[in-house]
Amino acid sequence: MISEARDEALAEKAANILALEELQKSYDDLSRRHDELSARQNRLFNELRLDEGPMALRDVLPLARAWRPVIKGIGKTKRFWQRLIAV
């Protein structure tokens, strides 16, 4: 009876470790994608500097508005995974 409970606890622990590893991989991937998109966004805006770039403010603002939901969505998902892993 005790050995059955121990075996069950060990199996559950192993399953939890595997689940945690999967969560960590997902979080790392999401974090990397977020960093890549942020760098891409920064690069775009640096190329489109209002003072020196080829685009006027009226052209840049729609671009910023278009990227905002993508970056925010990834950020929200990243925070979700952080909270989930922290638990």
PDB file of N, CA and C in Angstrom:
ATOM      1  N   MET A   1       0.821  -1.185   0.000  1.00  0.00           N
ATOM      2  CA  MET A   1       0.000   0.000   0.000  1.00  0.00           C
ATOM      3  C   MET A   1       0.869   1.254   0.000  1.00  0.00           C
ATOM      4  N   ILE A   2       1.864   1.302   0.868  1.00  0.00           N
ATOM      5  CA  ILE A   2       2.763   2.452   0.907  1.00  0.00           C
ATOM      6  C   ILE A   2       3.593   2.513  -0.370  1.00  0.00           C
ATOM      7  N   SER A   3       4.046   1.364  -0.840  1.00  0.00           N
ATOM      8  CA  SER A   3       4.851   1.351  -2.068  1.00  0.00           C
ATOM      9  C   SER A   3       4.011   1.782  -3.273  1.00  0.00           C
ATOM     10  N   GLU A   4       2.725   1.446  -3.280  1.00  0.00           N
ATOM     11  CA  GLU A   4       1.845   1.885  -4.366  1.00  0.00           C
ATOM     12  C   GLU A   4       1.698   3.400  -4.356  1.00  0.00           C
ATOM     13  N   ALA A   5       1.531   3.957  -3.165  1.00  0.00           N
ATOM     14  CA  ALA A   5       1.397   5.410  -3.036  1.00  0.00           C
ATOM     15  C   ALA A   5       2.694   6.092  -3.460  1.00  0.00           C
ATOM     16  N   ARG A   6       3.833   5.499  -3.077  1.00  0.00           N
ATOM     17  CA  ARG A   6       5.128   6.064  -3.457  1.00  0.00           C
ATOM     18  C   ARG A   6       5.308   6.009  -4.973  1.00  0.00           C
ATOM     19  N   ASP A   7       4.975   4.876  -5.566  1.00  0.00           N
ATOM     20  CA  ASP A   7       5.090   4.738  -7.020  1.00  0.00           C
ATOM     21  C   ASP A   7       4.189   5.737  -7.744  1.00  0.00           C
ATOM     22  N   GLU A   8       2.995   5.915  -7.217  1.00  0.00           N
ATOM     23  CA  GLU A   8       2.058   6.872  -7.820  1.00  0.00           C
ATOM     24  C   GLU A   8       2.596   8.297  -7.696  1.00  0.00           C
ATOM     25  N   ALA A   9       3.152   8.620  -6.538  1.00  0.00           N
ATOM     26  CA  ALA A   9       3.718   9.956  -6.326  1.00  0.00           C
ATOM     27  C   ALA A   9       4.913  10.187  -7.246  1.00  0.00           C
ATOM     28  N   LEU A  10       5.756   9.178  -7.414  1.00  0.00           N
ATOM     29  CA  LEU A  10       6.907   9.307  -8.317  1.00  0.00           C
ATOM     30  C   LEU A  10       6.458   9.488  -9.763  1.00  0.00           C
ATOM     31  N   ALA A  11       5.433   8.759 -10.163  1.00  0.00           N
ATOM     32  CA  ALA A  11       4.908   8.897 -11.526  1.00  0.00           C
ATOM     33  C   ALA A  11       4.330  10.295 -11.742  1.00  0.00           C
ATOM     34  N   GLU A  12       3.621  10.791 -10.744  1.00  0.00           N
ATOM     35  CA  GLU A  12       3.050  12.138 -10.848  1.00  0.00           C
ATOM     36  C   GLU A  12       4.156  13.182 -10.896  1.00  0.00           C
ATOM     37  N   LYS A  13       5.191  12.978 -10.096  1.00  0.00           N
ATOM     38  CA  LYS A  13       6.318  13.911 -10.092  1.00  0.00           C
ATOM     39  C   LYS A  13       7.001  13.922 -11.457  1.00  0.00           C
ATOM     40  N   ALA A  14       7.198  12.758 -12.045  1.00  0.00           N
ATOM     41  CA  ALA A  14       7.821  12.670 -13.368  1.00  0.00           C
ATOM     42  C   ALA A  14       6.959  13.376 -14.415  1.00  0.00           C
ATOM     43  N   ALA A  15       5.656  13.192 -14.336  1.00  0.00           N
ATOM     44  CA  ALA A  15       4.746  13.857 -15.281  1.00  0.00           C
ATOM     45  C   ALA A  15       4.799  15.370 -15.106  1.00  0.00           C
ATOM     46  N   ASN A  16       4.867  15.822 -13.863  1.00  0.00           N
ATOM     47  CA  ASN A  16       4.952  17.260 -13.595  1.00  0.00           C
ATOM     48  C   ASN A  16       6.262  17.841 -14.113  1.00  0.00           C
ATOM     49  N   ILE A  17       7.345  17.098 -13.967  1.00  0.00           N
ATOM     50  CA  ILE A  17       8.641  17.562 -14.469  1.00  0.00           C
ATOM     51  C   ILE A  17       8.598  17.706 -15.987  1.00  0.00           C
ATOM     52  N   LEU A  18       8.011  16.721 -16.663  1.00  0.00           N
ATOM     53  CA  LEU A  18       7.885  16.798 -18.123  1.00  0.00           C
ATOM     54  C   LEU A  18       7.008  17.976 -18.543  1.00  0.00           C
ATOM     55  N   ALA A  19       5.917  18.185 -17.825  1.00  0.00           N
ATOM     56  CA  ALA A  19       5.026  19.307 -18.143  1.00  0.00           C
ATOM     57  C   ALA A  19       5.744  20.633 -17.931  1.00  0.00           C
ATOM     58  N   LEU A  20       6.516  20.731 -16.863  1.00  0.00           N
ATOM     59  CA  LEU A  20       7.265  21.956 -16.591  1.00  0.00           C
ATOM     60  C   LEU A  20       8.302  22.211 -17.677  1.00  0.00           C
ATOM     61  N   GLU A  21       8.973  21.165 -18.124  1.00  0.00           N
ATOM     62  CA  GLU A  21       9.951  21.317 -19.203  1.00  0.00           C
ATOM     63  C   GLU A  21       9.280  21.805 -20.480  1.00  0.00           C
ATOM     64  N   GLU A  22       8.103  21.274 -20.785  1.00  0.00           N
ATOM     65  CA  GLU A  22       7.356  21.719 -21.972  1.00  0.00           C
ATOM     66  C   GLU A  22       6.958  23.183 -21.837  1.00  0.00           C
ATOM     67  N   LEU A  23       6.479  23.562 -20.654  1.00  0.00           N
ATOM     68  CA  LEU A  23       6.115  24.960 -20.419  1.00  0.00           C
ATOM     69  C   LEU A  23       7.323  25.868 -20.575  1.00  0.00           C
ATOM     70  N   GLN A  24       8.459  25.428 -20.052  1.00  0.00           N
ATOM     71  CA  GLN A  24       9.671  26.236 -20.145  1.00  0.00           C
ATOM     72  C   GLN A  24      10.097  26.395 -21.604  1.00  0.00           C
ATOM     73  N   LYS A  25      10.012  25.323 -22.387  1.00  0.00           N
ATOM     74  CA  LYS A  25      10.359  25.408 -23.811  1.00  0.00           C
ATOM     75  C   LYS A  25       9.425  26.371 -24.531  1.00  0.00           C
ATOM     76  N   SER A  26       8.137  26.267 -24.241  1.00  0.00           N
ATOM     77  CA  SER A  26       7.155  27.157 -24.870  1.00  0.00           C
ATOM     78  C   SER A  26       7.421  28.605 -24.487  1.00  0.00           C
ATOM     79  N   TYR A  27       7.705  28.828 -23.217  1.00  0.00           N
ATOM     80  CA  TYR A  27       8.000  30.180 -22.752  1.00  0.00           C
ATOM     81  C   TYR A  27       9.258  30.717 -23.423  1.00  0.00           C
ATOM     82  N   ASP A  28      10.306  29.911 -23.492  1.00  0.00           N
ATOM     83  CA  ASP A  28      11.552  30.346 -24.127  1.00  0.00           C
ATOM     84  C   ASP A  28      11.330  30.699 -25.589  1.00  0.00           C
ATOM     85  N   ASP A  29      10.546  29.872 -26.286  1.00  0.00           N
ATOM     86  CA  ASP A  29      10.248  30.141 -27.692  1.00  0.00           C
ATOM     87  C   ASP A  29       9.459  31.438 -27.837  1.00  0.00           C
ATOM     88  N   LEU A  30       8.462  31.609 -26.998  1.00  0.00           N
ATOM     89  CA  LEU A  30       7.653  32.817 -27.044  1.00  0.00           C
ATOM     90  C   LEU A  30       8.485  34.051 -26.708  1.00  0.00           C
ATOM     91  N   SER A  31       9.340  33.928 -25.724  1.00  0.00           N
ATOM     92  CA  SER A  31      10.208  35.034 -25.337  1.00  0.00           C
ATOM     93  C   SER A  31      11.143  35.409 -26.484  1.00  0.00           C
ATOM     94  N   ARG A  32      11.694  34.400 -27.150  1.00  0.00           N
ATOM     95  CA  ARG A  32      12.584  34.650 -28.286  1.00  0.00           C
ATOM     96  C   ARG A  32      11.826  35.348 -29.413  1.00  0.00           C
ATOM     97  N   ARG A  33      10.610  34.876 -29.707  1.00  0.00           N
ATOM     98  CA  ARG A  33       9.807  35.500 -30.764  1.00  0.00           C
ATOM     99  C   ARG A  33       9.452  36.937 -30.411  1.00  0.00           C
ATOM    100  N   HIS A  34       9.136  37.179 -29.139  1.00  0.00           N
ATOM    101  CA  HIS A  34       8.826  38.537 -28.694  1.00  0.00           C
ATOM    102  C   HIS A  34      10.039  39.438 -28.877  1.00  0.00           C
ATOM    103  N   ASP A  35      11.209  38.947 -28.484  1.00  0.00           N
ATOM    104  CA  ASP A  35      12.434  39.734 -28.639  1.00  0.00           C
ATOM    105  C   ASP A  35      12.730  40.015 -30.107  1.00  0.00           C
ATOM    106  N   GLU A  36      12.525  39.011 -30.966  1.00  0.00           N
ATOM    107  CA  GLU A  36      12.757  39.201 -32.399  1.00  0.00           C
ATOM    108  C   GLU A  36      11.813  40.254 -32.971  1.00  0.00           C
ATOM    109  N   LEU A  37      10.538  40.174 -32.601  1.00  0.00           N
ATOM    110  CA  LEU A  37       9.575  41.156 -33.105  1.00  0.00           C
ATOM    111  C   LEU A  37       9.860  42.551 -32.568  1.00  0.00           C
ATOM    112  N   SER A  38      10.263  42.640 -31.316  1.00  0.00           N
ATOM    113  CA  SER A  38      10.604  43.949 -30.752  1.00  0.00           C
ATOM    114  C   SER A  38      11.814  44.537 -31.470  1.00  0.00           C
ATOM    115  N   ALA A  39      12.813  43.702 -31.723  1.00  0.00           N
ATOM    116  CA  ALA A  39      13.996  44.178 -32.446  1.00  0.00           C
ATOM    117  C   ALA A  39      13.622  44.595 -33.860  1.00  0.00           C
ATOM    118  N   ARG A  40      12.753  43.818 -34.484  1.00  0.00           N
ATOM    119  CA  ARG A  40      12.303  44.150 -35.838  1.00  0.00           C
ATOM    120  C   ARG A  40      11.543  45.470 -35.845  1.00  0.00           C
ATOM    121  N   GLN A  41      10.695  45.650 -34.849  1.00  0.00           N
ATOM    122  CA  GLN A  41       9.945  46.899 -34.743  1.00  0.00           C
ATOM    123  C   GLN A  41      10.901  48.074 -34.543  1.00  0.00           C
ATOM    124  N   ASN A  42      11.872  47.918 -33.643  1.00  0.00           N
ATOM    125  CA  ASN A  42      12.842  48.990 -33.408  1.00  0.00           C
ATOM    126  C   ASN A  42      13.629  49.303 -34.667  1.00  0.00           C
ATOM    127  N   ARG A  43      14.036  48.259 -35.382  1.00  0.00           N
ATOM    128  CA  ARG A  43      14.791  48.456 -36.616  1.00  0.00           C
ATOM    129  C   ARG A  43      13.949  49.212 -37.644  1.00  0.00           C
ATOM    130  N   LEU A  44      12.676  48.820 -37.758  1.00  0.00           N
ATOM    131  CA  LEU A  44      11.786  49.518 -38.690  1.00  0.00           C
ATOM    132  C   LEU A  44      11.659  50.994 -38.342  1.00  0.00           C
ATOM    133  N   PHE A  45      11.443  51.276 -37.078  1.00  0.00           N
ATOM    134  CA  PHE A  45      11.279  52.670 -36.693  1.00  0.00           C
ATOM    135  C   PHE A  45      12.585  53.446 -36.807  1.00  0.00           C
ATOM    136  N   ASN A  46      13.709  52.798 -36.584  1.00  0.00           N
ATOM    137  CA  ASN A  46      14.987  53.481 -36.786  1.00  0.00           C
ATOM    138  C   ASN A  46      15.204  53.800 -38.256  1.00  0.00           C
ATOM    139  N   GLU A  47      14.780  52.891 -39.133  1.00  0.00           N
ATOM    140  CA  GLU A  47      14.892  53.145 -40.569  1.00  0.00           C
ATOM    141  C   GLU A  47      13.942  54.248 -41.014  1.00  0.00           C
ATOM    142  N   LEU A  48      12.843  54.377 -40.321  1.00  0.00           N
ATOM    143  CA  LEU A  48      11.820  55.344 -40.714  1.00  0.00           C
ATOM    144  C   LEU A  48      11.835  56.589 -39.838  1.00  0.00           C
ATOM    145  N   ARG A  49      12.981  56.899 -39.302  1.00  0.00           N
ATOM    146  CA  ARG A  49      13.073  58.074 -38.424  1.00  0.00           C
ATOM    147  C   ARG A  49      12.379  59.262 -39.069  1.00  0.00           C
ATOM    148  N   LEU A  50      11.645  59.959 -38.266  1.00  0.00           N
ATOM    149  CA  LEU A  50      10.856  61.063 -38.814  1.00  0.00           C
ATOM    150  C   LEU A  50      11.747  62.179 -39.350  1.00  0.00           C
ATOM    151  N   ASP A  51      12.900  62.387 -38.730  1.00  0.00           N
ATOM    152  CA  ASP A  51      13.785  63.471 -39.165  1.00  0.00           C
ATOM    153  C   ASP A  51      14.518  63.111 -40.450  1.00  0.00           C
ATOM    154  N   GLU A  52      15.001  61.881 -40.519  1.00  0.00           N
ATOM    155  CA  GLU A  52      15.889  61.512 -41.611  1.00  0.00           C
ATOM    156  C   GLU A  52      15.276  60.512 -42.578  1.00  0.00           C
ATOM    157  N   GLY A  53      14.229  59.834 -42.168  1.00  0.00           N
ATOM    158  CA  GLY A  53      13.692  58.736 -42.974  1.00  0.00           C
ATOM    159  C   GLY A  53      12.838  59.202 -44.137  1.00  0.00           C
ATOM    160  N   PRO A  54      12.481  58.251 -44.981  1.00  0.00           N
ATOM    161  CA  PRO A  54      11.714  58.582 -46.183  1.00  0.00           C
ATOM    162  C   PRO A  54      10.220  58.764 -45.933  1.00  0.00           C
ATOM    163  N   MET A  55       9.772  58.440 -44.716  1.00  0.00           N
ATOM    164  CA  MET A  55       8.330  58.481 -44.479  1.00  0.00           C
ATOM    165  C   MET A  55       7.953  59.638 -43.568  1.00  0.00           C
ATOM    166  N   ALA A  56       6.803  60.184 -43.824  1.00  0.00           N
ATOM    167  CA  ALA A  56       6.280  61.254 -42.987  1.00  0.00           C
ATOM    168  C   ALA A  56       5.529  60.649 -41.804  1.00  0.00           C
ATOM    169  N   LEU A  57       5.252  61.479 -40.828  1.00  0.00           N
ATOM    170  CA  LEU A  57       4.551  61.025 -39.627  1.00  0.00           C
ATOM    171  C   LEU A  57       3.214  60.370 -39.982  1.00  0.00           C
ATOM    172  N   ARG A  58       2.508  60.915 -40.940  1.00  0.00           N
ATOM    173  CA  ARG A  58       1.201  60.355 -41.318  1.00  0.00           C
ATOM    174  C   ARG A  58       1.338  58.942 -41.876  1.00  0.00           C
ATOM    175  N   ASP A  59       2.522  58.598 -42.401  1.00  0.00           N
ATOM    176  CA  ASP A  59       2.763  57.258 -42.926  1.00  0.00           C
ATOM    177  C   ASP A  59       3.230  56.288 -41.844  1.00  0.00           C
ATOM    178  N   VAL A  60       3.918  56.807 -40.846  1.00  0.00           N
ATOM    179  CA  VAL A  60       4.506  55.959 -39.807  1.00  0.00           C
ATOM    180  C   VAL A  60       3.463  55.536 -38.770  1.00  0.00           C
ATOM    181  N   LEU A  61       2.548  56.422 -38.431  1.00  0.00           N
ATOM    182  CA  LEU A  61       1.573  56.106 -37.386  1.00  0.00           C
ATOM    183  C   LEU A  61       0.708  54.888 -37.716  1.00  0.00           C
ATOM    184  N   PRO A  62       0.200  54.734 -38.930  1.00  0.00           N
ATOM    185  CA  PRO A  62      -0.554  53.503 -39.218  1.00  0.00           C
ATOM    186  C   PRO A  62       0.302  52.244 -39.077  1.00  0.00           C
ATOM    187  N   LEU A  63       1.567  52.351 -39.422  1.00  0.00           N
ATOM    188  CA  LEU A  63       2.474  51.215 -39.263  1.00  0.00           C
ATOM    189  C   LEU A  63       2.614  50.856 -37.785  1.00  0.00           C
ATOM    190  N   ALA A  64       2.770  51.866 -36.949  1.00  0.00           N
ATOM    191  CA  ALA A  64       2.881  51.630 -35.505  1.00  0.00           C
ATOM    192  C   ALA A  64       1.593  51.013 -34.964  1.00  0.00           C
ATOM    193  N   ARG A  65       0.468  51.513 -35.433  1.00  0.00           N
ATOM    194  CA  ARG A  65      -0.814  50.964 -34.976  1.00  0.00           C
ATOM    195  C   ARG A  65      -0.993  49.524 -35.438  1.00  0.00           C
ATOM    196  N   ALA A  66      -0.489  49.212 -36.603  1.00  0.00           N
ATOM    197  CA  ALA A  66      -0.610  47.844 -37.118  1.00  0.00           C
ATOM    198  C   ALA A  66       0.236  46.868 -36.304  1.00  0.00           C
ATOM    199  N   TRP A  67       1.418  47.280 -35.871  1.00  0.00           N
ATOM    200  CA  TRP A  67       2.313  46.398 -35.108  1.00  0.00           C
ATOM    201  C   TRP A  67       1.896  46.263 -33.653  1.00  0.00           C
ATOM    202  N   ARG A  68       1.250  47.272 -33.101  1.00  0.00           N
ATOM    203  CA  ARG A  68       0.938  47.291 -31.668  1.00  0.00           C
ATOM    204  C   ARG A  68       0.176  46.054 -31.200  1.00  0.00           C
ATOM    205  N   PRO A  69      -0.899  45.611 -31.863  1.00  0.00           N
ATOM    206  CA  PRO A  69      -1.616  44.422 -31.368  1.00  0.00           C
ATOM    207  C   PRO A  69      -0.770  43.155 -31.404  1.00  0.00           C
ATOM    208  N   VAL A  70       0.104  43.051 -32.383  1.00  0.00           N
ATOM    209  CA  VAL A  70       0.964  41.865 -32.478  1.00  0.00           C
ATOM    210  C   VAL A  70       1.905  41.817 -31.284  1.00  0.00           C
ATOM    211  N   ILE A  71       2.591  42.915 -31.029  1.00  0.00           N
ATOM    212  CA  ILE A  71       3.541  42.976 -29.914  1.00  0.00           C
ATOM    213  C   ILE A  71       2.803  42.803 -28.582  1.00  0.00           C
ATOM    214  N   LYS A  72       1.650  43.465 -28.436  1.00  0.00           N
ATOM    215  CA  LYS A  72       0.886  43.342 -27.191  1.00  0.00           C
ATOM    216  C   LYS A  72       0.413  41.910 -26.969  1.00  0.00           C
ATOM    217  N   GLY A  73      -0.066  41.267 -28.025  1.00  0.00           N
ATOM    218  CA  GLY A  73      -0.540  39.881 -27.902  1.00  0.00           C
ATOM    219  C   GLY A  73       0.562  38.940 -27.470  1.00  0.00           C
ATOM    220  N   ILE A  74       1.723  39.105 -28.043  1.00  0.00           N
ATOM    221  CA  ILE A  74       2.853  38.258 -27.660  1.00  0.00           C
ATOM    222  C   ILE A  74       3.278  38.573 -26.231  1.00  0.00           C
ATOM    223  N   GLY A  75       3.266  39.852 -25.867  1.00  0.00           N
ATOM    224  CA  GLY A  75       3.609  40.232 -24.496  1.00  0.00           C
ATOM    225  C   GLY A  75       2.639  39.640 -23.480  1.00  0.00           C
ATOM    226  N   LYS A  76       1.335  39.660 -23.812  1.00  0.00           N
ATOM    227  CA  LYS A  76       0.334  39.075 -22.907  1.00  0.00           C
ATOM    228  C   LYS A  76       0.554  37.577 -22.753  1.00  0.00           C
ATOM    229  N   THR A  77       0.832  36.914 -23.856  1.00  0.00           N
ATOM    230  CA  THR A  77       1.070  35.474 -23.801  1.00  0.00           C
ATOM    231  C   THR A  77       2.331  35.182 -22.998  1.00  0.00           C
ATOM    232  N   LYS A  78       3.352  36.002 -23.187  1.00  0.00           N
ATOM    233  CA  LYS A  78       4.608  35.834 -22.444  1.00  0.00           C
ATOM    234  C   LYS A  78       4.349  35.977 -20.937  1.00  0.00           C
ATOM    235  N   ARG A  79       3.578  36.997 -20.559  1.00  0.00           N
ATOM    236  CA  ARG A  79       3.265  37.184 -19.137  1.00  0.00           C
ATOM    237  C   ARG A  79       2.438  36.021 -18.595  1.00  0.00           C
ATOM    238  N   PHE A  80       1.513  35.499 -19.417  1.00  0.00           N
ATOM    239  CA  PHE A  80       0.717  34.341 -19.011  1.00  0.00           C
ATOM    240  C   PHE A  80       1.624  33.167 -18.683  1.00  0.00           C
ATOM    241  N   TRP A  81       2.578  32.874 -19.565  1.00  0.00           N
ATOM    242  CA  TRP A  81       3.494  31.751 -19.333  1.00  0.00           C
ATOM    243  C   TRP A  81       4.357  32.008 -18.106  1.00  0.00           C
ATOM    244  N   GLN A  82       4.786  33.260 -17.908  1.00  0.00           N
ATOM    245  CA  GLN A  82       5.589  33.578 -16.723  1.00  0.00           C
ATOM    246  C   GLN A  82       4.795  33.270 -15.455  1.00  0.00           C
ATOM    247  N   ARG A  83       3.526  33.699 -15.430  1.00  0.00           N
ATOM    248  CA  ARG A  83       2.693  33.436 -14.249  1.00  0.00           C
ATOM    249  C   ARG A  83       2.459  31.945 -14.071  1.00  0.00           C
ATOM    250  N   LEU A  84       2.247  31.239 -15.166  1.00  0.00           N
ATOM    251  CA  LEU A  84       1.980  29.811 -15.097  1.00  0.00           C
ATOM    252  C   LEU A  84       3.198  29.047 -14.589  1.00  0.00           C
ATOM    253  N   ILE A  85       4.368  29.419 -15.047  1.00  0.00           N
ATOM    254  CA  ILE A  85       5.598  28.746 -14.624  1.00  0.00           C
ATOM    255  C   ILE A  85       5.930  29.096 -13.177  1.00  0.00           C
ATOM    256  N   ALA A  86       5.615  30.321 -12.761  1.00  0.00           N
ATOM    257  CA  ALA A  86       5.922  30.759 -11.398  1.00  0.00           C
ATOM    258  C   ALA A  86       5.092  30.005 -10.360  1.00  0.00           C
ATOM    259  N   VAL A  87       3.962  29.489 -10.765  1.00  0.00           N
ATOM    260  CA  VAL A  87       3.073  28.777  -9.827  1.00  0.00           C
ATOM    261  C   VAL A  87       3.625  27.445  -9.540  1.00  0.00           C
TER     262      VAL A  87
END
